[in-house]
CSV table of C-alpha atoms and ligand atoms in Angstrom, one decimal:
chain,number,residue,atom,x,y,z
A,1,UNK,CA,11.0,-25.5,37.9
A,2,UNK,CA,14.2,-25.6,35.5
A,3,UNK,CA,13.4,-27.6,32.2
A,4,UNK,CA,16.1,-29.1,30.4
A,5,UNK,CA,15.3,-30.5,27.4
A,6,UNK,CA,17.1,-33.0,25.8
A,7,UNK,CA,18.4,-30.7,22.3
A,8,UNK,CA,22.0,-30.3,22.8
A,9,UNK,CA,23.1,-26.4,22.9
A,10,UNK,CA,26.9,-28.0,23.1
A,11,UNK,CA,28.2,-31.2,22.2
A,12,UNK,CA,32.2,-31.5,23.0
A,13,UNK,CA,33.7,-34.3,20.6
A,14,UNK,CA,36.7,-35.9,21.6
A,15,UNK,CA,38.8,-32.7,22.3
A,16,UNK,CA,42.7,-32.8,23.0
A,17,UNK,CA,44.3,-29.7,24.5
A,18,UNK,CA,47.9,-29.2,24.6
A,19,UNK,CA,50.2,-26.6,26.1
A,20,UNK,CA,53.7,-26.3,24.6
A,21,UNK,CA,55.9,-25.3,27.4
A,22,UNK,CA,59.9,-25.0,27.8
A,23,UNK,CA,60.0,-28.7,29.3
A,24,UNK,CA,57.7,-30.3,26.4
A,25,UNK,CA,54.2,-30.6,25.6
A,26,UNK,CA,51.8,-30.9,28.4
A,27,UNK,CA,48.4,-32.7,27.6
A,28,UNK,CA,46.0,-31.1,29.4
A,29,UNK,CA,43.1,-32.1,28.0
A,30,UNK,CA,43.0,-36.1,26.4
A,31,UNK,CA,39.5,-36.7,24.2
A,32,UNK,CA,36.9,-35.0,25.9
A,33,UNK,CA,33.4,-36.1,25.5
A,34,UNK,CA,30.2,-34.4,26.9
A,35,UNK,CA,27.1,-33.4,26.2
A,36,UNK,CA,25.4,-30.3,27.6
A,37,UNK,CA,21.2,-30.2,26.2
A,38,UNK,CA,19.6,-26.7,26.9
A,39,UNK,CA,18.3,-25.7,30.0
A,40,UNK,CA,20.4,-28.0,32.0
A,41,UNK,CA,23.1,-27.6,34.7
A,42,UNK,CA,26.2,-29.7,34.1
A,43,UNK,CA,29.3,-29.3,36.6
A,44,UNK,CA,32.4,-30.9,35.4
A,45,UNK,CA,34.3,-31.9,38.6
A,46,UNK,CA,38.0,-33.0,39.6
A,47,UNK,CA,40.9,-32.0,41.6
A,48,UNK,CA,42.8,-28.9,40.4
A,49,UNK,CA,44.8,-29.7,37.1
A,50,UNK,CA,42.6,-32.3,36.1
A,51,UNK,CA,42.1,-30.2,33.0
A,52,UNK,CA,38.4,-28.8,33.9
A,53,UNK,CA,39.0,-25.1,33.5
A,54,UNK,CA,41.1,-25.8,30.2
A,55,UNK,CA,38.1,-27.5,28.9
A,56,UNK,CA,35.8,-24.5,29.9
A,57,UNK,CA,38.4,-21.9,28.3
A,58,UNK,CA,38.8,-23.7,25.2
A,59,UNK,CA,35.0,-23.8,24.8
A,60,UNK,CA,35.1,-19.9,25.6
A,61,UNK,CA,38.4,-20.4,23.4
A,62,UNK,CA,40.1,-18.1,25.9
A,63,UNK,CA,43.5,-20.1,26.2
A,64,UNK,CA,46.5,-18.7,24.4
A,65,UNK,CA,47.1,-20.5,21.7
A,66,UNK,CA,50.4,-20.2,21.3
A,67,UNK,CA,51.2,-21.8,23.9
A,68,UNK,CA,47.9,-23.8,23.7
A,69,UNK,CA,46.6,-25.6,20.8
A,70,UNK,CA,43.5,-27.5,20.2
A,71,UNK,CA,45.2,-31.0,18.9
A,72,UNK,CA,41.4,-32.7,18.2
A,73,UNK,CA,38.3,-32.7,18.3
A,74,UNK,CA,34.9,-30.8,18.1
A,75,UNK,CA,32.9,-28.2,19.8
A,76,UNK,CA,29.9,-27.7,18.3
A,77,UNK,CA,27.4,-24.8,19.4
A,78,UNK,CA,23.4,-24.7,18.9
A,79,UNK,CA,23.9,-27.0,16.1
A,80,UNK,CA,25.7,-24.7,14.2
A,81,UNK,CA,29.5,-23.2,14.6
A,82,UNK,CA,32.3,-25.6,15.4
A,83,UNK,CA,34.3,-23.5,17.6
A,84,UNK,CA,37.1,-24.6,17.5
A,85,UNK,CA,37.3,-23.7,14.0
A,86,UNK,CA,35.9,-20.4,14.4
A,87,UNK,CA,38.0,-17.2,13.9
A,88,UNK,CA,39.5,-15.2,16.7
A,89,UNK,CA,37.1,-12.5,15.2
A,90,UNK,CA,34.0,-14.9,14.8
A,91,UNK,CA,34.3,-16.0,18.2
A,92,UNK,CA,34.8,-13.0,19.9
A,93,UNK,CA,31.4,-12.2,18.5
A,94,UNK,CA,29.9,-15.5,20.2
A,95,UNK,CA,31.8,-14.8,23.7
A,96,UNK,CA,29.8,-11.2,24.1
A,97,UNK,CA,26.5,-12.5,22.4
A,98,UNK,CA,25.8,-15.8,23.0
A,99,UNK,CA,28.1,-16.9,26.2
A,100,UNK,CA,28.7,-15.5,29.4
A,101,UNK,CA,31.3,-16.7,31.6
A,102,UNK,CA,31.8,-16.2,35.2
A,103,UNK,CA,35.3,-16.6,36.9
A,104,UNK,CA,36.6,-17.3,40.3
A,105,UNK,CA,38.1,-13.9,41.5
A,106,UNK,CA,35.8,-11.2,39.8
A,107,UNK,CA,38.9,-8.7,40.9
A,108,UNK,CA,40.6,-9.7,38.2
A,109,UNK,CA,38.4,-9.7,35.6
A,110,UNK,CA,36.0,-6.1,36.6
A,111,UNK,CA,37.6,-3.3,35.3
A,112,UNK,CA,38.4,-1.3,38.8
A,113,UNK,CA,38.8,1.9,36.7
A,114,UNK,CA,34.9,2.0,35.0
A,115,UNK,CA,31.5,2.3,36.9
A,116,UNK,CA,30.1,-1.4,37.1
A,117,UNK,CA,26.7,0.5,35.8
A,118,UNK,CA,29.0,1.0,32.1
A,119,UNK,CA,30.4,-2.6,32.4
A,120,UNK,CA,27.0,-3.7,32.6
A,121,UNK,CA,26.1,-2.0,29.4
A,122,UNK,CA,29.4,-2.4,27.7
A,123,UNK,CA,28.2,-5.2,26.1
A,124,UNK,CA,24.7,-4.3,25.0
A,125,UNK,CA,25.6,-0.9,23.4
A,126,UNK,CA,28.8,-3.2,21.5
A,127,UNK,CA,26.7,-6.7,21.1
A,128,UNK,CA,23.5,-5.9,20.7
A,129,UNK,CA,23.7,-1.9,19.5
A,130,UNK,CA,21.5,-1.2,22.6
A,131,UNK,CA,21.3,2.5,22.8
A,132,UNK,CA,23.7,4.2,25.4
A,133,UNK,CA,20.6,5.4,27.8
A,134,UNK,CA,18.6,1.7,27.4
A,135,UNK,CA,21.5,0.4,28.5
A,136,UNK,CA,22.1,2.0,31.3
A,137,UNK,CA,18.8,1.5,32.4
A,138,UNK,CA,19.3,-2.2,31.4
A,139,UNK,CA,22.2,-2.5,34.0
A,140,UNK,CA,20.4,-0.7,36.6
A,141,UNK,CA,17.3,-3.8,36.0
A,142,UNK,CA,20.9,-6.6,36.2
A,143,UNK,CA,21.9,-5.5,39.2
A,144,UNK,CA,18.4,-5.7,40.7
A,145,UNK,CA,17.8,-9.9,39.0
A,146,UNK,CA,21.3,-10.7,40.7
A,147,UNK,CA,19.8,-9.1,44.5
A,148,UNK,CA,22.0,-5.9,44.9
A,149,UNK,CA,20.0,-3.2,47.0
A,150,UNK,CA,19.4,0.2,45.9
A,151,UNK,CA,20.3,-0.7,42.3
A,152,UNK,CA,20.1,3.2,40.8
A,153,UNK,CA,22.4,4.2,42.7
A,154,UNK,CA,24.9,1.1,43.2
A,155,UNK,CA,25.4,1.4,39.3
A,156,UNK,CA,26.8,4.6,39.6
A,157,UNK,CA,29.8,2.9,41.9
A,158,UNK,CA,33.5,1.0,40.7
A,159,UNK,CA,34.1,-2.2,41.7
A,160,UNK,CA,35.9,-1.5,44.8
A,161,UNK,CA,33.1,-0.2,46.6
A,162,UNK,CA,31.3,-3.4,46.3
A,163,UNK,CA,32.1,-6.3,49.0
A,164,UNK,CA,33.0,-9.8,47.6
A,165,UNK,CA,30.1,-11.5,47.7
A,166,UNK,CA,28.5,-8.0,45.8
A,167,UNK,CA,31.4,-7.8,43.2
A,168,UNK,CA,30.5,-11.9,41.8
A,169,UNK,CA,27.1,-10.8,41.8
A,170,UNK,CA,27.9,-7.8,39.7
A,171,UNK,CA,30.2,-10.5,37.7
A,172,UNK,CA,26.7,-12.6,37.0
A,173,UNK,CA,24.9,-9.7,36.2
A,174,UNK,CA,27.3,-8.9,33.3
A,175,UNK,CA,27.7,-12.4,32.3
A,176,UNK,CA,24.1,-12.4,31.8
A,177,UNK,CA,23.3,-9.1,30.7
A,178,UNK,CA,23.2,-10.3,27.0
A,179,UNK,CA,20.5,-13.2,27.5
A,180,UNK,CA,23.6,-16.1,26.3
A,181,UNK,CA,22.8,-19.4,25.5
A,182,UNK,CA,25.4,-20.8,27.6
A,183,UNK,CA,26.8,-19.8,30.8
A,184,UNK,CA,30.8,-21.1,31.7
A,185,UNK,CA,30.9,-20.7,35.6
A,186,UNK,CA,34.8,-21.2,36.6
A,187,UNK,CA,34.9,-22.1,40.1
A,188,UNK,CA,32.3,-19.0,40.8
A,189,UNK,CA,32.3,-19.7,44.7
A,190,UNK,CA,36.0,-20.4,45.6
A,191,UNK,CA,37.5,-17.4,46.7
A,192,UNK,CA,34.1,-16.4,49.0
A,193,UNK,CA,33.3,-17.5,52.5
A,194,UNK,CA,30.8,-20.2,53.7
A,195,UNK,CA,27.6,-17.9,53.7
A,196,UNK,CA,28.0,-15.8,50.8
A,197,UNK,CA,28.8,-19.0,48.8
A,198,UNK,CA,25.4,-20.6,49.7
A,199,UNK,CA,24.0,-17.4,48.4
A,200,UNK,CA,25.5,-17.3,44.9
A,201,UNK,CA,24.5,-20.9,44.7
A,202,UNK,CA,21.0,-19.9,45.1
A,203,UNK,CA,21.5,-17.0,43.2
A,204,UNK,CA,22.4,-19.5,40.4
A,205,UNK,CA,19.7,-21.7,41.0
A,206,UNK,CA,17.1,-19.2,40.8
A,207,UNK,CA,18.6,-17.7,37.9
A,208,UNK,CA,18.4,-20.9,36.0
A,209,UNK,CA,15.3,-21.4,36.7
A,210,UNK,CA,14.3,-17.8,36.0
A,211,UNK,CA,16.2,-17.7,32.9
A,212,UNK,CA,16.0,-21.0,31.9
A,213,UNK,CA,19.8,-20.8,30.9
A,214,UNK,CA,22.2,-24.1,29.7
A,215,UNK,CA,24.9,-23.8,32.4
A,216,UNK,CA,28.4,-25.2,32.6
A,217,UNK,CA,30.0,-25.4,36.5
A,218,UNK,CA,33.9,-26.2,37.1
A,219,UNK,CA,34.2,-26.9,40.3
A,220,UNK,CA,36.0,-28.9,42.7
A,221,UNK,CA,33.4,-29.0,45.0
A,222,UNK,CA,30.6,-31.9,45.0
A,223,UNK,CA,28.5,-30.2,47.5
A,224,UNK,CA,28.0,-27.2,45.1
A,225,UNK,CA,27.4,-29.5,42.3
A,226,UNK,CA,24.5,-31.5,44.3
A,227,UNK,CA,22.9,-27.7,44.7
A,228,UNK,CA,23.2,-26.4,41.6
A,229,UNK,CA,23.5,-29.1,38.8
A,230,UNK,CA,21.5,-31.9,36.9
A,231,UNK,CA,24.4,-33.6,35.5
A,232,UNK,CA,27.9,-34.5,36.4
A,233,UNK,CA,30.7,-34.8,34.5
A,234,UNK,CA,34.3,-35.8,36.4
A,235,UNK,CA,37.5,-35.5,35.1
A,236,UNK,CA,40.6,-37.2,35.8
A,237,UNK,CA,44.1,-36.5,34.2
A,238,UNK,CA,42.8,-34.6,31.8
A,239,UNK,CA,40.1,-37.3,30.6
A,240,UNK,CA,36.0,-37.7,31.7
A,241,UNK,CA,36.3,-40.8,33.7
A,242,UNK,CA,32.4,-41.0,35.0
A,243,UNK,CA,29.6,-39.4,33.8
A,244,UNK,CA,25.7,-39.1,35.7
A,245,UNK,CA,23.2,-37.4,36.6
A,246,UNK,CA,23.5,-36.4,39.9
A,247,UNK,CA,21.3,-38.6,41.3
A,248,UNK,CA,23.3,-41.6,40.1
A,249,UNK,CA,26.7,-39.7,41.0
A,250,UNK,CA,25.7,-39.4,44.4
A,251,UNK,CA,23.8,-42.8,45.0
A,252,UNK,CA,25.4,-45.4,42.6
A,253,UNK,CA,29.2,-43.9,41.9
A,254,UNK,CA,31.2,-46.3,39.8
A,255,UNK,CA,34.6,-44.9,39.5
A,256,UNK,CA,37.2,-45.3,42.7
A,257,UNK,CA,38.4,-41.9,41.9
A,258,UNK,CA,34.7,-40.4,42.7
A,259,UNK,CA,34.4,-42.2,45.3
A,260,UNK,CA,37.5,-40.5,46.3
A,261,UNK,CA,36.4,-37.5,45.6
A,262,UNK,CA,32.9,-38.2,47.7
A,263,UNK,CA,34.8,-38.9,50.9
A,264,UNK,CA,35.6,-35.4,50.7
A,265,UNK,CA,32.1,-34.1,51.0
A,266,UNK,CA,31.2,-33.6,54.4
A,267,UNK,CA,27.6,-34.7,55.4
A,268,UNK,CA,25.3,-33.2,58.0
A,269,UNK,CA,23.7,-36.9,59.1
A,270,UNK,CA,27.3,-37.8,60.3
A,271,UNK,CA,29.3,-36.2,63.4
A,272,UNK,CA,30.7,-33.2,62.5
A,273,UNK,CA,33.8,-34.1,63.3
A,274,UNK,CA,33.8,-37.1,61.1
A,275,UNK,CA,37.7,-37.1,59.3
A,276,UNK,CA,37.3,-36.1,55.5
A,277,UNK,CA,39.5,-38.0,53.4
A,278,UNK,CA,41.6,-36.5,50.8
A,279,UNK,CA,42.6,-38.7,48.1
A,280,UNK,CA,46.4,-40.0,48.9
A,281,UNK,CA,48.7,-39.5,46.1
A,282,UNK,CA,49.0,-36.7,43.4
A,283,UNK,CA,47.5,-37.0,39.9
A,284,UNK,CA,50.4,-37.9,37.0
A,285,UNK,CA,52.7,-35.8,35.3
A,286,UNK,CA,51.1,-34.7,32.1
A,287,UNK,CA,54.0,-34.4,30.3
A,288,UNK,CA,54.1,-37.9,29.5
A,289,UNK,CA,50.4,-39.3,30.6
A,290,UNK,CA,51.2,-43.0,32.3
A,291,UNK,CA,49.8,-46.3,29.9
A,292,UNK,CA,47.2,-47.9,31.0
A,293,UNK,CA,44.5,-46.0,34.1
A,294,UNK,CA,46.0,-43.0,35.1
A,295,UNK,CA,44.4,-43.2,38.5
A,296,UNK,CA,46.0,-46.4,38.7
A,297,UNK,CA,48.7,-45.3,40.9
A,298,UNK,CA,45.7,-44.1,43.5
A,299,UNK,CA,43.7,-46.5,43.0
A,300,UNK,CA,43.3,-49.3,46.0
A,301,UNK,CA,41.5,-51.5,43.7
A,302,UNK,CA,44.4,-51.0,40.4
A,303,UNK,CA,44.4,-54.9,38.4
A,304,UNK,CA,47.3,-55.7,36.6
A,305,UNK,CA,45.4,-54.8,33.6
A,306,UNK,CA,44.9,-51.7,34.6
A,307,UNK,CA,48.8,-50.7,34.6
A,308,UNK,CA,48.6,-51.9,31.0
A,309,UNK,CA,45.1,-50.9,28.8
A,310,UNK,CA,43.4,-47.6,29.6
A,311,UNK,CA,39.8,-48.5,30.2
A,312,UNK,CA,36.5,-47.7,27.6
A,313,UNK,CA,33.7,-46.0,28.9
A,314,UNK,CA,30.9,-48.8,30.0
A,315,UNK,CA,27.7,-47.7,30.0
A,316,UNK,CA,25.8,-48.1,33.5
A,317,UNK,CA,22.2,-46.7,32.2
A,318,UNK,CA,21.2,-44.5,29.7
A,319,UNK,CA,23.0,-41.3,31.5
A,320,UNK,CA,25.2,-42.7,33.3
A,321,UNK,CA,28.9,-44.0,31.8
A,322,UNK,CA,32.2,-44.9,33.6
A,323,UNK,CA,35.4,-46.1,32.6
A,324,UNK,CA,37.0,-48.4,35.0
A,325,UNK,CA,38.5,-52.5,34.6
A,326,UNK,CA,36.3,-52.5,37.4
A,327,UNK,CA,32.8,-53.0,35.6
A,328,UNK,CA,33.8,-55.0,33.2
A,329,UNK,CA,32.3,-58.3,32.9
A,330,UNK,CA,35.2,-60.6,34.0
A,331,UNK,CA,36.1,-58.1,36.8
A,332,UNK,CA,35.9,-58.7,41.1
A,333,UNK,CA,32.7,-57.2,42.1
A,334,UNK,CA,33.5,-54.1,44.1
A,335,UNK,CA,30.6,-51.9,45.4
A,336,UNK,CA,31.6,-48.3,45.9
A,337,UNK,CA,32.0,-48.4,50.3
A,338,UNK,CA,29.3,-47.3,52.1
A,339,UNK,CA,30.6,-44.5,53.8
A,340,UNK,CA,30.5,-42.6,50.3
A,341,UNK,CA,27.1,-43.2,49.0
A,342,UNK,CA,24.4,-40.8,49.7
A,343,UNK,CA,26.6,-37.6,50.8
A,344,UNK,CA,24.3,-35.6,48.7
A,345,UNK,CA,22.3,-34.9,51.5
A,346,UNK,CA,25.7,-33.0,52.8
B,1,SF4,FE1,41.3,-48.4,39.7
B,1,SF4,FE2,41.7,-50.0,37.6
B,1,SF4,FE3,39.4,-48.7,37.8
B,1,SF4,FE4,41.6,-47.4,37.2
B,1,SF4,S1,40.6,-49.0,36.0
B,1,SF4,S2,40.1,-46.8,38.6
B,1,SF4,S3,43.1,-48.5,38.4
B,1,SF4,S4,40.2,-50.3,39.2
């Protein structure tokens, strides 16, 4: 069994993200606020663009800055480094030490030219001055945690020889090699079929509890989140809109927009061929963020306040925030529909 505790190993304060590009400055990122405590599984969820993965780079700071810059805010790691006040140099120590990150396609970020056996080790010889042959050996014991047959001899082989499904594992191994405080997983299971996503997910899970490892999931997917995570963060427009643990996300939703996003999931209690809903409408141009709810021009419950004040955060219970007109005080009392509640079960 997993145990979190409840001694943050990241607490993101308020962080703005912009990109300068030839059109103006996009805000991609508008006062981001999360906590992630040790041990635990948070997934940060929304449609693509909401500015997720720029939150998880930023954190890893692997966005270039120029064009990107980090406007605001805080990142603070184990209680100790802000990172986003780190050097390039100081943090490139962190990354290979202390993080681990895990991206969608691991084609683009394996080195097809290097045995995955010396990738493996790269880090442990450079990070952790691991002798050349203890590292090898290390590898070899990484590719056998992550489930890849015949380890001794898989090490030996490039990237290319290994299937999909084999090259993210070899991507987890790497990311893990160094025992990091924090893992970033970017969309891990996207670019893999049905099966061999339900494996990495359980990979995941049973290295986390394993490990014990604080985890961060991007993802667009709430059926991987109700596997894998404890908390929930989603993001809309480039701001957390609802935060809970996953539990409340799935049972007691608060925001429109998730229960947008929940219509999505498919659940095996319902006829398979039940329609999933995508949510009509695209998410606003960044460029110039609207005023007011920026899911107000989705939204089939938008107030005329809405169009004019950006909501606060109200707090639901102790873990559980949302910010939407909709639960304030004076507001119509709107339950999140039916059809949405419950899809963790998917
Ligand atoms: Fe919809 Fe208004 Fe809530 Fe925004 S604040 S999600 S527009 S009801």
């Amino acid at each position: 069994m997993t145990k979190s505790s409840t001694q943050p190993i990241l607490e993101v304060k308020n962080l703005e993200v912009s990109f300068q590009t030839y059109a103006g400055e996009v805000q991609a990122v508008r006062g981001v606020t999360f906590t992630l405590n040790k041990g635990e599984a948070l997934a940060i969820v929304g449609e693509s663009g909401c500015g997720k993965s720029v939150t998880a780079q930023t954190i890893m700071r692997l966005i270039p800055m120029p064009p990107g810059k980090i406007k605001n805010g805080e990142i603070l790691f184990d209680g100790e480094h802000d990172l986003a006040k780190l050097t390039d140099k100081q943090m490139e120590q962190v990354r290979g030490s202390e993080m681990g990150m895990i991206f969608q396609d691991p084609m683009t970020s394996l080195n097809p030219t290097m045995t995955v056996g010396k990738q493996i080790a790269e880090g442990l010889i450079k990070h952790q001055n691991m002798p050349k042959e203890a590292a090898m050996n290390q590898a070899v014991e990484m590719l056998k945690l992550v489930g890849i047959p015949s380890p001794e001899s898989r090490v030996k082989q490039y990237p290319h020889e290994f299937s999909g499904g084999m090259r993210q594992r070899v991507m987890i191994a790497i990311a893990l090699a160094c025992s990091p405080k924090l893992l970033i997983a970017d969309e891990p299971t996207t670019a893999l079929d049905v099966t061999i996503q339900a494996q990495i997910i359980e990979l995941m899970k049973d290295l986390q509890t394993k490990t014990n490892a604080s985890i961060i999931l991007i993802t667009h997917d709430l059926g991987v989140v109700a596997d894998l995570a404890q908390r929930v963060v989603v993001m809309y427009a480039g701001k957390v809109v609802e935060q809970a643990t996953v539990e409340e996300l799935f049972y007691e939703p608060k925001h429109p927009y998730t229960w947008g996003l929940l219509k999505s999931v498919p659940r095996l209690d319902h006829d398979s061929n039940e329609d999933l809903e995508p949510i009509p409408g695209t998410p606003p141009d960044l460029f110039k963020p609207p005023v007011g709810c920026a899911f107000a021009a989705r939204c089939p419950y938008a107030m005329k306040i809405c169009l004019e004040k950006d909501p606060e955060h109200t707090t639901v219970s102790d873990s559980h925030t949302a910010a939407c007109w909709l639960l304030h005080e004076d507001a119509p009392k709107v339950e999140a529909p039916v059809e949405v509640r419950g899809r963790k079960h998917a």
